[in-house]
Structure formats: structure tokens, C-alpha cells
Amino acid sequence: MYDLNIEFRSGSEKCLYEQIYEYIRREIREGKLRPGERLPSTRSLAEYLQVSRSTASLAYDQLLSEGYIASRPYRGYYVCRMEELYRLDARGDAAGAEEQGGQGPAEEKIPAVVDFSPTATDMSRFPFSVWRKINKNVLSQGGGSLFTQGDVQGEYSLRETIGRYLHSSRGVNCTPQQIIVGAGNDYLLLLLEKILGRHVRIAMENPTYKRAYQIFDSFAYEITTVDMDEAGMSVSGLRQSDVTAAYVMPSHQYPTGALMPIGRRLELLKWANEAPGRYLIEDDYDSEFRYRGKPIPSLQASDTQGRVIYIGTFSKSIAPAIRVSYMVLPMELLERYRRQCFFYSATVSRIDQKILEEFIKEGYFERHLNKMRKHYKEKHDLLLEGLTDFEEDFRITGENAGLHLLLTGRRGQKERELILAAQSLGVRVYGLSDSLVGKAAEQPGHTVLLGYGGLECQDIDKGLALLRQAWL
Amino acid sequence: MYDLNIEFRSGSEKCLYEQIYEYIRREIREGKLRPGERLPSTRSLAEYLQVSRSTASLAYDQLLSEGYIASRPYRGYYVCRMEELYRLDARGDAAGAEEQGGQGPAEEKIPAVVDFSPTATDMSRFPFSVWRKINKNVLSQGGGSLFTQGDVQGEYSLRETIGRYLHSSRGVNCTPQQIIVGAGNDYLLLLLEKILGRHVRIAMENPTYKRAYQIFDSFAYEITTVDMDEAGMSVSGLRQSDVTAAYVMPSHQYPTGALMPIGRRLELLKWANEAPGRYLIEDDYDSEFRYRGKPIPSLQASDTQGRVIYIGTFSKSIAPAIRVSYMVLPMELLERYRRQCFFYSATVSRIDQKILEEFIKEGYFERHLNKMRKHYKEKHDLLLEGLTDFEEDFRITGENAGLHLLLTGRRGQKERELILAAQSLGVRVYGLSDSLVGKAAEQPGHTVLLGYGGLECQDIDKGLALLRQAWL
């Protein structure tokens, strides 16, 4: 058995499992533990180190999930081959936002003390006990039919409930027949590819939501990036681009936070109405969180000709684990869906659909949204207030909605420098260039994103203090 | 308000809600209730007819789910437009197996007394209380991290558990890294399209699993159907076809029930090894249910060169509502997946993954499978015994595994005639031609499928008696 001489530092801030994990990771990276080498079982590791077995398991789980080690059925844990290791590293970097910054050797990377991730959400206020109760009720009352496969578009009653919610909160006009429920936006986009067909020429703003870009790119859609101003996608740019579809986030553009005013919306709709087969894909991903002014109806609400494909998700508004999104199809595309895609089975279990339906119907969803809006606003206000000192050096934008805002250096500070300076003090901020595509991505500017959704108030304060030190 | 003069027949076998549903459906079909016309609310309908409100709701739900009526948020129920109605009809027919037979006006369609559906499963023995218990434990112990998004490939611990199960029960050799968990086979095939790339030339048996055919067809894959014998896909046919991939079900071909012997498997693997980029897609959809002889290891188990893409599902072995399937990728394709598909997020909630993991780990899955195998075997034996009388007129095949068997007329009886004769006595059987593709589908033969998975023993007896009357 490989001899693991881990010296536990009792004064360390790190708990035992982290120390074990880091020790083994270092041994692997430095080649002392070699590819294919077998690790002790969790039981014998625990005995040897005099720690609990669950501590040893936690360390291995972490190594497993990061791909340093692998387990083989009934044979224990092995060190992964090195190419595999590097591939995993490459993958981590490619994943973009998650791994931004810290290009030095990973061993030396300082773990972030405060992570202003623009994609993190806050689960601490989630009504777990309500969710459990509904879960229990649904399972005990549902009976056997709950376990059958159900409607390919999603349960009718859930679609009705979603339709009602979308109508009242987002002004969306549709019948439940037009709604397709699916396991996440990515799946719905895969389905949309089959509906719209291949070789679609699609326009996207730049910067845009990178994941959607990557997905459209994997479709071999011809993607044209169109410039944007404060109002969103430039319509003259769109007209020049000879596309048949445009992907937009009119209620809260990611990452700029821009809200598309009604004038621009109508121009976009006019473009879509001018030729048959033109569509606008509206990704309404986090429109629930708006802090200033009235809620903004969706673009779909202004669409009288069936030109808007509306997509939204509960992953952001309820919890990331809730893999339920919805797509509202115009009638023309609904027909195509029924002709061309009727054989794609449902991707969300009826049980989960029923739980979600009850959560919405019983008013818990609305209550949760109101609570979270208030809670996020507190963090938002705290961050914005704390940023007053920064205003001389930075322009602050995107502050009216969503879970992040943008800081643009007024004195020519470079994105990369800002990120590294923050990182040196243990603060992680994110570059706008993560969301740029094409040539624009090669010329990063002066803007960083600060997300606050996942941070507690004291962390925001701490992060602000460190950023002041780093940047001002 | 439209006047609904429903006369309830007290002696009728049909319950009240069915009578209301059928009345309104007839009124719509006959044009007495016109498109766009508003229906009374469930409350006023209930009052008017002196039935409970839930009875009225049930009737409307049925009409809604069949697309006769639509509901609009806060405005009530409306009769659908007629084109919409016809489209829904067309869709039902296109869905194939589900709607086979009964081409007369739907009003006159006699509801099947016994439905030998080859795709139905039996949920009556599902361990609901165990499932509820695990559900409760997972939710109460899991904490907030359960509600986060999790690994794109599926939770590592679930993949380990699946890998162990596949290794011990199906001989599959893989690490958890090679497993991708997804919301159903259809989703995994969509993902596979992105991994394999466009313009794949794929071979399928004929007859084959129609849904997989439809899905590959929607990919614009070039599909070549290859003849099959009792051993499965003809390898000389495959060699002539100039394809790069072949879709097979070696452990239990659908619909023929053929088991591919090891010789044929090795020939297929040899073909795959002869040129780079060739793959075999193994759909191991219901290999759990085999009644004669030992369990057959998967094709993947014999693959030493990483040529087999293995796909399986829990929808068949646990419950159709469990939208969890798994795909085992060879290393070469795993690399491509990581390069090209890392941005596709997980489609199964962590909560559902954890419940499934516990269900398997705690031994409930194996126990359930054993119980169901025994239970399905009882039905299988009963049906097979009852078919003794039929042997003079029919050849019986596919009887060693799965949840259906095949009857082929020895006296030139045509598939369509057999279906209609059965239907006239209220028995639904299914034509082999539902699973034929291309020109072969235009020349239906003499074979019908009898599924028994979803039938109780007394229904099998009843069905057999009626079929004796219809066919002998």
C-alpha cells in the first residue's frame, strides 16, 4: 500500500478531509503517486490516519469528482492516467466563467475568499420544508399513474399552470398546447434545432450568453454576431446580417444587463414580420429579479404574428437542481413540432412535474419569488452602496435587475489586470470577455462582472474591502 | 351558456365523467359545439348537471388532454379550432403503436377490452412505500447542496453505482468517467449526435425499434436498413452498406425478440475494428427480463477496442416516469464529448439521481427486478400455455425474453386481418409492420405482436379466449 504521510496541521483553517484531499492531489500532480497506482481503501486510510471513514470518503469523493482518481467496481481506487488529468484541466479552463483567472500552477492557486460569481444563486432561503411536504403529499396521493410516462410535451395541468403564471407575470399569450416542458434550456434548444431545421442563420448580440452561443455553434448554425447599444441588438446590424433568426434577452441582457425598450422591441418584431420564416428566440432567463421600476413584460407579449419563441426556466427562479424549463412555440412551429418531433419522449418525470405544479398552484412559488427578490435586493443595495467609492474610477452599469452588475474602468485599467489584482487578495471577479465571441474576445476591454446572488452580506462587505485595496 | 343536455344512463357501465366527456366530444365532432365557443366553467357545469365538481373537471381534463378544448388563463374553456382538431388526430395516428387499428370514425371505436400492448409495463408491484421512504430520507438528509446543479455527466456516485450494476449484471467494462446520465434515451441520442457529428451513415435492422429510427432520421443521418436473420443483423449486408455505425439490440432485438449469438457479435465487432471511426450502438433496453437460460452479457462486454456505445434505461426496469438513462462511451468518444459537449448541462435533478442511487445501493433495485422477472414470467408462461391451441395456425417466436411475443400466421392470414378480427371482439394486438421502415413497411406480412407486461393474468385469459374466437 502506498504510504500516505499526511501531517495534519491542527491550527489549519482547513478541515481534515481537505488536508487529505490536497495532500493526495499534490502527490499525484508531482508524480509521486503514479498513474494506475492503487490507493488504500477508505477503510484502511481511515484507520491509518486515525480519522473517521466518512472523512476519508469525502477526500476521495473530491478527488473522484475532479478526476484525479478513478474507482473500478470491486477493485478500489486508482490514480488516473496523466493525459486524462490534463484533459480534465483543459476542460475546466474551457468551461470559462467557472475557472476564470489563476492561470499559474494550480497548486499555488489561492482559493477565493470571496467569489463574485455572476451565475451563483442563494439557496439558503429555499423553502425546503414546504418542498418536502409537497413531495410527500404528491407521492402519497399520486398513486401508480404518477409513475407512468405521461405527455411528451409535459403534463397538461402543469402547462396550464405555467401558462397562467407566464400570462400574469410576463404578459405571455399562449394556450397550454403551445408550451413544451423539458429538462433544461439546453434540451429545449436541442429540440428547437429539430423544429427549425438545420442550417439556420442566427444573429446573437456580442457579448452574449456564452452557453447559448456554444450550443448554437454545436448545431452548425451559422452564427452572426451583431453589435449592440444600450437598447440591445442593433436592428440595422440585424438587417445587414441576412439571418433568419435572432437570439435575444430583452428583459435583461446577459451579461450587460441591458433592458430592451419597447421601441427596439417593435423594430425587432417588424424585422421578423417582414419575411416568412423569421423568428426571434427570447431567452427570459432571470426576469423575475428586477429592483427598479415595474416588471417588464416579455417580448412575446408584444408579438401579434407568432414570431417569438419564448424560453424560460425554473432552474434560476426555484433551484438549479430543478431541471425544468419551458418553451412557448408560435402556432406555425407547434405544427412542425407535432409533425417532426412527436416521437421525442418527455424528459421530466411526472412526479417532479406534479411537485412543481403544486408548488406554483399553492402560491409558494410567488411567495418564494417575492422573498428572493427582496433578499437579492438587499444584497444588491449593499453592494451598490459599497461601490460609491469606486465611482470615480469605474462606471457601474446593469444595476437594475438580475444578480450581477458591471464595473468598467474609467482610467484604462485592463480586465485581466483587474481580475489578477483582485485574485491576489483572494477575490474572484469575472471578465466581460468571457461572454464575448469571435474576434471581439481577443480584445478584452476594461469591464468586470460582480455577481452577488450567492454571497452573504458579510461576504459582500469583505469582498468590497478587499477590492478597494486591490483597485483603488 | 351552451346548453348541455346530457342524459345520464344509470345502467351504463361508463362512469359519469366518461359520459360527460363523450357527450361533449361528440358535440364537437358533429359541429354542434363550434370552434371558439366557450364552455361553462366546471363549477356551473357541475351545478347544472348535479354532479360533483371533480367529475366535471375530470371530463374537461380528458377533453383538454386530447386537444378537443383549450383553456385560456382566467377566461375559461373554449372549443379548439377544427384544423387543430384534425392535426391532433393525424398526430395520434402517426404515433403508431399507441393508436394502431380502429381506422373508422373515432366515435364508433370500441374501447379495447384487452390490450396486448408490447410497450406496457406493470406498475402494480412497484415498491411505492420504499420509494417514498427513500425520497423522504434523501430530502431530509440531503441539505441544500442537493438543490444545486451538479455534474453535467450526472453525479459521480450515481455513475459509480450504475457502473457497478452494469459490470455485475451485464458484464459492461467501464469507469464512472465513461458514463453519461441523461433524461431518457432520446436525450442521450441527441447528445450522441453532437459527439458523433453530422452526416453519419448508420445501419439498422429491419424491423427495428421505430422510435430510434425516427430519431436518427430527424438527425439527417443516412440510414441504411440491413436484413436480419434469427441471429440478428446480417454482417454481409452490413459490409455492403458502406456505413460507419450500426444500431443493434443484441440481447433482445425489438420487435423480433432475437438474441444475437456470440459468433455474430464477434463478427460485428470485427467489422467495427476494421476501420477507424466505426461504432456499434448497443441499445440494451430490456435485457433485465429473460426467462430461459442464463442472462446474456452485453455486446460491450466483448468489446476490447472501444467500439461499442452502450445505452440503457431505468424507465423500463423501474418505472416509465423515471426519466433516467445512461450511455457508456468508449474513451475516444469520451474525449470528444468533453471537447465538444461540456456546455450541455445535466438533465436529471440531483435529487432524483440521489433517490435512484439509494434505491440501487440499498438492494431494492435488484429485489424489484427479481420480483418483476418472476411476475412477468408467470404472465409469459400463462400466455404461452394458452397459445398451445394456436400452434397449428401460428408460429410463435420471441418467447424467451422481454414483455411480448410474436405470432406469425401459417395459413397466409394477413396482419391487418388479424388485427381487425381481434379488434371486432375488443382485443387490441399490434402489427409487426409498425416496426418496419422503408419499402418493407408497405408490404405487411403475417405477424402480430402480443405484449403481456401490462396485463393482469385474468385479462390474458380473457384475451386468449377472445382471440381463439377471432382467429381459430
Coordinates of C-alpha atoms in Angstrom, one line a residue, chain B:
Chain B
M1 CA -74.0 29.4 -22.0
Y2 CA -74.2 26.5 -24.3
D3 CA -76.9 24.1 -23.2
L4 CA -75.5 20.6 -22.4
N5 CA -78.4 18.2 -22.5
I6 CA -76.7 15.1 -21.2
E7 CA -78.9 12.3 -20.3
F8 CA -77.1 10.1 -17.9
R9 CA -77.7 6.4 -18.4
S10 CA -77.8 5.0 -14.9
G11 CA -77.5 1.4 -16.2
S12 CA -74.4 2.4 -18.2
E13 CA -71.0 0.8 -17.4
K14 CA -69.5 4.1 -18.0
C15 CA -69.0 6.4 -15.1
L16 CA -70.4 9.9 -15.1
Y17 CA -67.3 11.8 -16.2
E18 CA -66.9 9.5 -19.2
Q19 CA -70.5 10.1 -20.2
I20 CA -69.9 13.9 -20.0
Y21 CA -66.6 13.6 -21.9
E22 CA -68.1 11.5 -24.6
Y23 CA -71.2 13.8 -25.0
I24 CA -69.1 16.9 -25.4
R25 CA -66.6 15.2 -27.7
R26 CA -69.5 14.1 -29.9
E27 CA -71.0 17.6 -29.9
I28 CA -67.6 19.0 -31.0
R29 CA -67.1 16.4 -33.7
E30 CA -70.6 16.9 -35.1
G31 CA -70.1 20.6 -35.1
K32 CA -72.8 21.4 -32.6
L33 CA -70.3 22.9 -30.4
R34 CA -68.4 25.2 -32.6
P35 CA -64.7 26.2 -32.6
G36 CA -64.0 29.1 -30.3
E37 CA -67.3 28.6 -28.4
R38 CA -67.0 28.9 -24.7
L39 CA -67.8 26.1 -22.4
P40 CA -69.4 26.5 -19.0
S41 CA -67.0 26.6 -16.1
T42 CA -66.5 23.3 -14.2
R43 CA -68.4 24.9 -11.3
S44 CA -71.5 25.8 -13.3
L45 CA -71.4 22.6 -15.3
A46 CA -71.3 20.6 -12.1
E47 CA -74.3 22.6 -10.7
Y48 CA -76.3 22.3 -13.9
L49 CA -75.8 18.5 -14.2
Q50 CA -76.0 17.9 -10.4
V51 CA -72.6 16.2 -10.4
S52 CA -69.6 16.9 -8.2
R53 CA -67.2 19.5 -9.4
S54 CA -64.4 16.9 -9.6
T55 CA -66.5 14.9 -12.0
A56 CA -66.9 17.9 -14.3
S57 CA -63.1 18.6 -14.0
L58 CA -62.2 15.0 -14.9
A59 CA -64.3 15.3 -18.1
Y60 CA -62.7 18.6 -19.1
D61 CA -59.2 17.2 -18.3
Q62 CA -59.8 14.4 -20.7
L63 CA -61.0 16.7 -23.4
L64 CA -58.1 19.0 -22.8
S65 CA -55.5 16.3 -22.9
E66 CA -57.0 15.0 -26.2
G67 CA -57.0 18.5 -27.6
Y68 CA -60.7 19.0 -28.1
I69 CA -60.9 22.0 -25.9
A70 CA -58.4 24.5 -24.7
S71 CA -58.3 26.7 -21.7
R72 CA -57.2 30.3 -21.6
P73 CA -55.8 31.9 -18.4
Y74 CA -58.7 33.4 -16.4
R75 CA -61.1 33.1 -19.3
G76 CA -62.3 29.5 -19.2
Y77 CA -62.6 26.7 -21.6
Y78 CA -63.0 27.0 -25.4
V79 CA -63.6 24.6 -28.2
C80 CA -60.5 24.2 -30.3
R81 CA -60.4 25.3 -33.9
M82 CA -61.1 22.4 -36.3
E83 CA -57.8 22.3 -38.1
E84 CA -56.2 22.0 -34.8
L85 CA -58.5 19.1 -34.1
Y86 CA -57.6 17.3 -37.3
R87 CA -54.0 17.9 -36.7
L88 CA -54.3 16.2 -33.3
D89 CA -56.0 13.2 -35.0
A90 CA -53.2 12.9 -37.5
R91 CA -50.7 13.1 -34.8
G92 CA -52.4 10.2 -32.9
D93 CA -52.2 8.0 -35.9
A94 CA -48.6 8.9 -36.7
A95 CA -47.7 7.9 -33.2
G96 CA -48.1 4.4 -34.4
A97 CA -48.3 1.5 -31.9
E98 CA -50.4 3.6 -29.5
E99 CA -53.2 4.1 -31.9
Q100 CA -52.9 1.1 -34.2
G101 CA -56.2 -0.3 -35.6
G102 CA -59.6 1.3 -35.5
Q103 CA -59.5 3.4 -38.6
G104 CA -63.2 4.0 -38.6
P105 CA -64.8 7.2 -37.1
A106 CA -63.4 7.6 -33.6
E107 CA -66.9 7.8 -32.1
E108 CA -67.6 4.2 -33.1
K109 CA -64.2 2.9 -32.0
I110 CA -64.9 0.1 -29.5
P111 CA -62.6 0.6 -26.5
A112 CA -60.3 -2.4 -26.2
V113 CA -61.4 -4.9 -23.5
V114 CA -57.9 -6.4 -23.6
D115 CA -54.9 -4.5 -24.9
F116 CA -51.9 -6.7 -25.7
S117 CA -49.6 -3.6 -25.9
P118 CA -46.0 -4.6 -26.4
T119 CA -44.7 -1.5 -24.6
A120 CA -46.9 -1.5 -21.5
T121 CA -45.3 -2.4 -18.2
D122 CA -46.8 -3.4 -14.8
M123 CA -46.6 -0.9 -12.1
S124 CA -48.8 -2.8 -9.6
R125 CA -45.8 -4.4 -8.0
F126 CA -43.8 -1.2 -7.8
P127 CA -42.4 -0.8 -4.2
F128 CA -44.1 2.6 -3.7
S129 CA -43.6 2.7 0.0
V130 CA -39.9 2.0 -0.3
W131 CA -39.6 4.7 -3.0
R132 CA -41.5 7.2 -0.7
K133 CA -39.2 6.3 2.2
I134 CA -36.0 6.8 0.2
N135 CA -37.5 10.1 -1.2
K136 CA -38.1 11.3 2.3
N137 CA -34.7 10.3 3.6
V138 CA -32.9 11.9 0.7
L139 CA -34.8 15.2 1.1
S140 CA -34.4 15.4 4.8
Q141 CA -30.7 14.4 4.9
G142 CA -29.6 15.9 1.6
G143 CA -29.5 19.6 2.6
G144 CA -29.1 22.5 0.3
S145 CA -26.3 21.0 -1.9
L146 CA -28.9 18.6 -3.3
F147 CA -30.6 21.6 -4.9
T148 CA -27.5 22.8 -6.8
Q149 CA -27.0 21.8 -10.4
G150 CA -24.3 19.1 -10.1
D151 CA -22.1 17.4 -12.6
V152 CA -23.0 17.7 -16.3
Q153 CA -22.4 13.9 -16.7
G154 CA -24.5 13.0 -13.7
E155 CA -23.5 12.6 -10.1
Y156 CA -20.3 10.7 -9.7
S157 CA -21.6 8.5 -7.0
L158 CA -24.6 7.5 -9.2
R159 CA -22.3 6.8 -12.1
E160 CA -20.2 4.6 -9.8
T161 CA -23.3 2.7 -8.7
I162 CA -24.6 2.3 -12.3
G163 CA -21.1 1.2 -13.4
R164 CA -21.0 -1.5 -10.7
Y165 CA -24.5 -2.7 -11.6
L166 CA -23.7 -2.8 -15.3
H167 CA -20.5 -4.7 -14.6
S168 CA -22.0 -7.3 -12.4
S169 CA -25.3 -7.8 -14.3
R170 CA -24.4 -7.0 -17.9
G171 CA -20.6 -7.5 -18.0
V172 CA -20.1 -3.9 -19.1
N173 CA -16.5 -2.7 -18.6
C174 CA -16.2 1.0 -17.9
T175 CA -15.1 3.6 -15.4
P176 CA -17.7 6.0 -14.0
Q177 CA -15.9 8.7 -16.1
Q178 CA -17.3 6.9 -19.2
I179 CA -20.9 7.1 -18.1
I180 CA -23.2 9.9 -19.0
V181 CA -26.5 10.1 -17.2
G182 CA -29.4 11.8 -19.1
A183 CA -33.1 12.3 -19.1
G184 CA -34.1 9.4 -21.3
N185 CA -32.6 7.6 -24.3
D186 CA -33.9 10.2 -26.7
Y187 CA -31.9 12.9 -25.0
L188 CA -28.8 10.7 -24.9
L189 CA -29.2 10.1 -28.6
L190 CA -29.4 13.8 -29.2
L191 CA -26.2 14.2 -27.3
L192 CA -24.6 11.3 -29.2
E193 CA -25.4 13.2 -32.5
K194 CA -23.3 16.1 -31.2
I195 CA -20.5 13.7 -30.3
L196 CA -20.5 11.6 -33.5
G197 CA -21.1 14.6 -35.7
R198 CA -23.4 15.1 -38.6
H199 CA -23.7 13.0 -41.7
V200 CA -23.2 9.7 -40.0
R201 CA -24.2 6.7 -42.2
I202 CA -25.9 4.3 -39.9
A203 CA -27.2 0.7 -40.3
M204 CA -30.4 -0.5 -38.6
E205 CA -32.1 -3.9 -38.7
N206 CA -35.5 -4.1 -40.4
P207 CA -37.8 -4.4 -38.5
T208 CA -36.3 -2.3 -35.8
Y209 CA -37.2 0.0 -32.9
K210 CA -39.2 2.6 -34.7
R211 CA -38.5 5.5 -32.3
A212 CA -34.8 5.1 -32.6
Y213 CA -35.3 5.1 -36.4
Q214 CA -37.4 8.3 -36.2
I215 CA -34.8 10.0 -34.1
F216 CA -31.8 9.1 -36.3
D217 CA -34.0 10.2 -39.2
S218 CA -34.5 13.6 -37.6
F219 CA -30.7 13.9 -37.4
A220 CA -30.4 13.6 -41.1
Y221 CA -28.3 10.6 -40.6
E222 CA -28.2 8.5 -43.7
I223 CA -30.0 5.3 -42.6
T224 CA -29.5 2.0 -44.3
T225 CA -31.7 -0.8 -43.3
V226 CA -29.9 -4.1 -43.3
D227 CA -31.6 -7.5 -43.5
M228 CA -31.6 -9.7 -40.4
D229 CA -31.9 -13.4 -39.8
E230 CA -32.5 -15.2 -36.5
A231 CA -29.1 -14.2 -35.2
G232 CA -29.7 -10.5 -35.9
M233 CA -28.1 -8.1 -38.3
S234 CA -26.6 -9.7 -41.4
V235 CA -22.9 -8.9 -41.4
S236 CA -22.6 -9.3 -45.2
G237 CA -25.5 -6.8 -45.5
L238 CA -23.6 -4.5 -43.2
R239 CA -20.4 -4.8 -45.2
Q240 CA -22.2 -3.9 -48.4
S241 CA -23.9 -0.9 -46.8
D242 CA -20.8 1.4 -46.5
V243 CA -21.9 2.7 -43.1
T244 CA -19.9 4.0 -40.2
A245 CA -22.2 3.0 -37.4
A246 CA -24.7 0.3 -36.7
Y247 CA -27.6 0.3 -34.2
V248 CA -28.3 -3.1 -32.6
M249 CA -30.2 -4.7 -29.7
P250 CA -28.1 -7.8 -29.3
S251 CA -29.6 -9.1 -26.1
H252 CA -33.2 -8.8 -27.2
Q253 CA -34.0 -7.4 -30.6
Y254 CA -37.1 -5.3 -30.8
P255 CA -39.6 -6.4 -32.1
T256 CA -38.4 -9.9 -33.2
G257 CA -37.0 -10.9 -29.8
A258 CA -33.9 -12.3 -31.4
L259 CA -30.9 -12.9 -29.3
M260 CA -27.6 -12.3 -31.1
P261 CA -25.3 -15.3 -30.5
I262 CA -21.7 -14.7 -29.7
G263 CA -20.4 -15.6 -33.2
R264 CA -22.5 -12.8 -34.8
R265 CA -21.4 -10.4 -32.0
L266 CA -17.8 -11.1 -32.8
E267 CA -18.4 -10.6 -36.5
L268 CA -19.9 -7.2 -35.8
L269 CA -17.0 -6.3 -33.5
K270 CA -14.6 -7.4 -36.2
W271 CA -16.4 -5.1 -38.7
A272 CA -16.1 -2.2 -36.3
N273 CA -12.4 -2.8 -35.7
E274 CA -11.6 -2.9 -39.4
A275 CA -11.7 0.8 -40.0
P276 CA -11.2 3.8 -37.7
G277 CA -14.3 5.7 -36.7
R278 CA -16.7 2.7 -36.8
Y279 CA -19.1 2.3 -33.9
L280 CA -21.7 -0.1 -32.7
I281 CA -24.6 1.5 -30.8
E282 CA -25.9 -1.1 -28.4
D283 CA -29.4 -0.4 -27.1
D284 CA -29.8 -2.8 -24.1
Y285 CA -33.3 -1.6 -23.4
D286 CA -34.9 -4.5 -21.5
S287 CA -32.3 -7.1 -21.0
E288 CA -33.3 -7.5 -17.4
F289 CA -36.2 -9.7 -18.4
R290 CA -35.0 -13.1 -19.6
Y291 CA -36.8 -16.3 -18.8
R292 CA -34.9 -19.1 -20.3
G293 CA -31.2 -19.8 -20.0
K294 CA -28.6 -17.6 -18.3
P295 CA -28.5 -13.8 -18.5
I296 CA -26.7 -12.8 -21.7
P297 CA -23.8 -10.3 -21.2
S298 CA -23.9 -7.2 -23.3
L299 CA -22.1 -6.8 -26.6
Q300 CA -20.0 -4.1 -24.8
A301 CA -18.6 -6.9 -22.6
S302 CA -16.9 -8.5 -25.6
D303 CA -15.5 -5.2 -27.0
T304 CA -11.8 -4.8 -26.3
Q305 CA -11.2 -2.0 -28.8
G306 CA -13.6 0.7 -27.6
R307 CA -16.1 0.3 -30.5
V308 CA -19.3 0.0 -28.6
I309 CA -21.5 2.8 -27.4
Y310 CA -23.7 1.2 -24.7
I311 CA -27.2 2.7 -23.9
G312 CA -29.6 1.5 -21.2
T313 CA -32.5 2.9 -19.2
F314 CA -34.3 2.8 -15.9
S315 CA -37.6 3.7 -17.5
K316 CA -38.3 0.1 -18.4
S317 CA -36.7 -1.6 -15.4
I318 CA -38.0 0.7 -12.6
A319 CA -40.9 2.9 -13.9
P320 CA -41.6 4.9 -17.1
A321 CA -41.7 8.1 -15.0
I322 CA -38.1 7.6 -14.0
R323 CA -36.6 9.6 -16.8
V324 CA -33.0 8.4 -16.3
S325 CA -30.9 6.6 -18.9
Y326 CA -27.2 6.1 -19.2
M327 CA -24.7 5.9 -22.0
V328 CA -21.3 4.4 -21.8
L329 CA -18.9 6.0 -24.2
P330 CA -15.6 4.4 -25.4
M331 CA -12.6 6.6 -24.4
E332 CA -12.2 8.1 -27.9
L333 CA -15.7 9.4 -27.8
L334 CA -15.5 10.4 -24.2
E335 CA -12.7 12.8 -25.2
R336 CA -14.9 14.2 -28.0
Y337 CA -17.8 14.6 -25.6
R338 CA -15.6 16.6 -23.2
R339 CA -14.2 18.7 -26.0
Q340 CA -17.5 19.3 -27.9
C341 CA -20.3 18.9 -25.4
F342 CA -19.0 20.1 -22.0
F343 CA -21.5 23.0 -22.0
Y344 CA -24.6 20.9 -22.1
S345 CA -25.9 20.9 -18.6
A346 CA -27.3 17.9 -16.7
T347 CA -30.9 16.9 -17.5
V348 CA -31.7 14.9 -14.3
S349 CA -32.1 16.7 -11.0
R350 CA -29.6 15.8 -8.3
I351 CA -32.5 14.9 -6.0
D352 CA -33.8 12.3 -8.4
Q353 CA -30.3 11.0 -9.0
K354 CA -29.7 10.5 -5.3
I355 CA -33.0 8.7 -4.9
L356 CA -32.2 6.3 -7.7
E357 CA -28.7 5.8 -6.3
E358 CA -30.1 4.8 -2.9
F359 CA -32.7 2.6 -4.5
I360 CA -29.9 0.6 -6.2
K361 CA -27.3 0.7 -3.4
E362 CA -29.7 -0.5 -0.8
G363 CA -30.5 -3.5 -2.9
Y364 CA -34.1 -2.5 -3.7
F365 CA -33.5 -2.4 -7.4
E366 CA -32.2 -5.9 -7.6
R367 CA -35.1 -7.2 -5.4
H368 CA -37.6 -5.3 -7.6
L369 CA -36.0 -6.8 -10.8
N370 CA -36.1 -10.3 -9.3
K371 CA -39.7 -9.8 -8.3
M372 CA -40.7 -8.4 -11.7
R373 CA -38.8 -11.1 -13.6
K374 CA -40.8 -13.7 -11.7
H375 CA -44.0 -11.9 -12.1
Y376 CA -43.6 -11.3 -15.8
K377 CA -42.6 -14.9 -16.2
E378 CA -45.9 -16.0 -14.7
K379 CA -47.7 -14.0 -17.3
H380 CA -45.4 -15.1 -20.0
D381 CA -46.0 -18.8 -19.1
L382 CA -49.7 -18.3 -18.9
L383 CA -49.8 -16.7 -22.3
L384 CA -47.5 -19.3 -23.9
E385 CA -49.6 -22.1 -22.4
G386 CA -52.8 -20.6 -23.6
L387 CA -51.3 -20.3 -27.1
T388 CA -50.9 -24.0 -27.4
D389 CA -54.2 -24.2 -29.4
F390 CA -52.9 -21.6 -31.8
E391 CA -49.8 -23.5 -32.8
E392 CA -51.4 -25.2 -35.7
D393 CA -52.3 -21.9 -37.3
F394 CA -49.4 -19.7 -36.0
R395 CA -45.7 -19.9 -35.5
I396 CA -44.8 -18.4 -32.1
T397 CA -41.4 -16.7 -31.7
G398 CA -39.5 -14.2 -29.4
E399 CA -40.7 -16.1 -26.3
N400 CA -37.5 -16.3 -24.3
A401 CA -37.3 -12.8 -23.0
G402 CA -38.9 -9.3 -22.9
L403 CA -42.5 -8.5 -22.5
H404 CA -44.1 -9.6 -25.7
L405 CA -44.0 -12.4 -28.2
L406 CA -44.8 -12.8 -31.9
L407 CA -47.4 -14.8 -33.8
T408 CA -47.0 -15.4 -37.5
G409 CA -49.9 -16.9 -39.4
R410 CA -49.0 -20.2 -41.1
R411 CA -52.1 -20.1 -43.4
G412 CA -51.5 -16.8 -45.0
Q413 CA -53.6 -14.8 -42.6
K414 CA -52.7 -11.1 -43.1
E415 CA -51.5 -8.9 -40.3
R416 CA -54.3 -6.3 -41.0
E417 CA -57.0 -9.0 -41.0
L418 CA -55.7 -10.4 -37.7
I419 CA -55.7 -7.0 -36.1
L420 CA -59.3 -6.2 -37.3
A421 CA -60.7 -9.6 -36.4
A422 CA -59.3 -9.2 -32.9
Q423 CA -60.5 -5.6 -32.7
S424 CA -64.0 -6.6 -33.6
L425 CA -64.1 -8.5 -30.3
G426 CA -62.4 -5.8 -28.3
V427 CA -58.9 -7.1 -28.3
R428 CA -56.0 -5.0 -29.4
V429 CA -53.0 -6.6 -31.0
Y430 CA -50.1 -4.9 -32.9
G431 CA -48.7 -5.4 -36.3
L432 CA -45.1 -6.2 -36.9
S433 CA -45.2 -3.6 -39.7
D434 CA -45.3 -0.9 -37.1
S435 CA -41.6 -1.6 -36.7
L436 CA -40.8 -1.9 -40.4
V437 CA -39.2 1.0 -42.2
G438 CA -38.8 2.0 -45.8
K439 CA -40.4 -0.1 -48.5
A440 CA -40.8 -3.1 -46.3
A441 CA -43.5 -1.2 -44.3
E442 CA -45.6 -1.2 -47.4
Q443 CA -45.8 -5.0 -47.6
P444 CA -47.0 -6.0 -44.2
G445 CA -46.8 -9.7 -43.6
H446 CA -48.5 -12.2 -41.4
T447 CA -47.1 -11.3 -37.9
V448 CA -48.7 -9.7 -34.9
L449 CA -47.2 -8.8 -31.5
L450 CA -48.8 -9.7 -28.2
G451 CA -47.5 -7.9 -25.2
Y452 CA -48.3 -9.1 -21.8
G453 CA -46.3 -6.8 -19.5
G454 CA -49.2 -4.5 -18.6
L455 CA -52.0 -7.2 -18.4
E456 CA -53.2 -9.0 -15.3
C457 CA -53.5 -12.8 -15.5
Q458 CA -57.3 -12.8 -15.8
D459 CA -57.0 -10.3 -18.7
I460 CA -54.6 -12.6 -20.5
D461 CA -57.1 -15.5 -20.1
K462 CA -59.9 -13.3 -21.3
G463 CA -57.9 -12.0 -24.3
L464 CA -56.9 -15.5 -25.3
A465 CA -60.5 -16.7 -25.3
L466 CA -61.5 -13.8 -27.5
L467 CA -58.5 -14.3 -29.8
R468 CA -59.4 -18.0 -30.1
Q469 CA -62.9 -16.9 -31.2
A470 CA -61.5 -14.3 -33.6
W471 CA -58.7 -16.3 -35.3
L472 CA -59.2 -20.0 -35.0

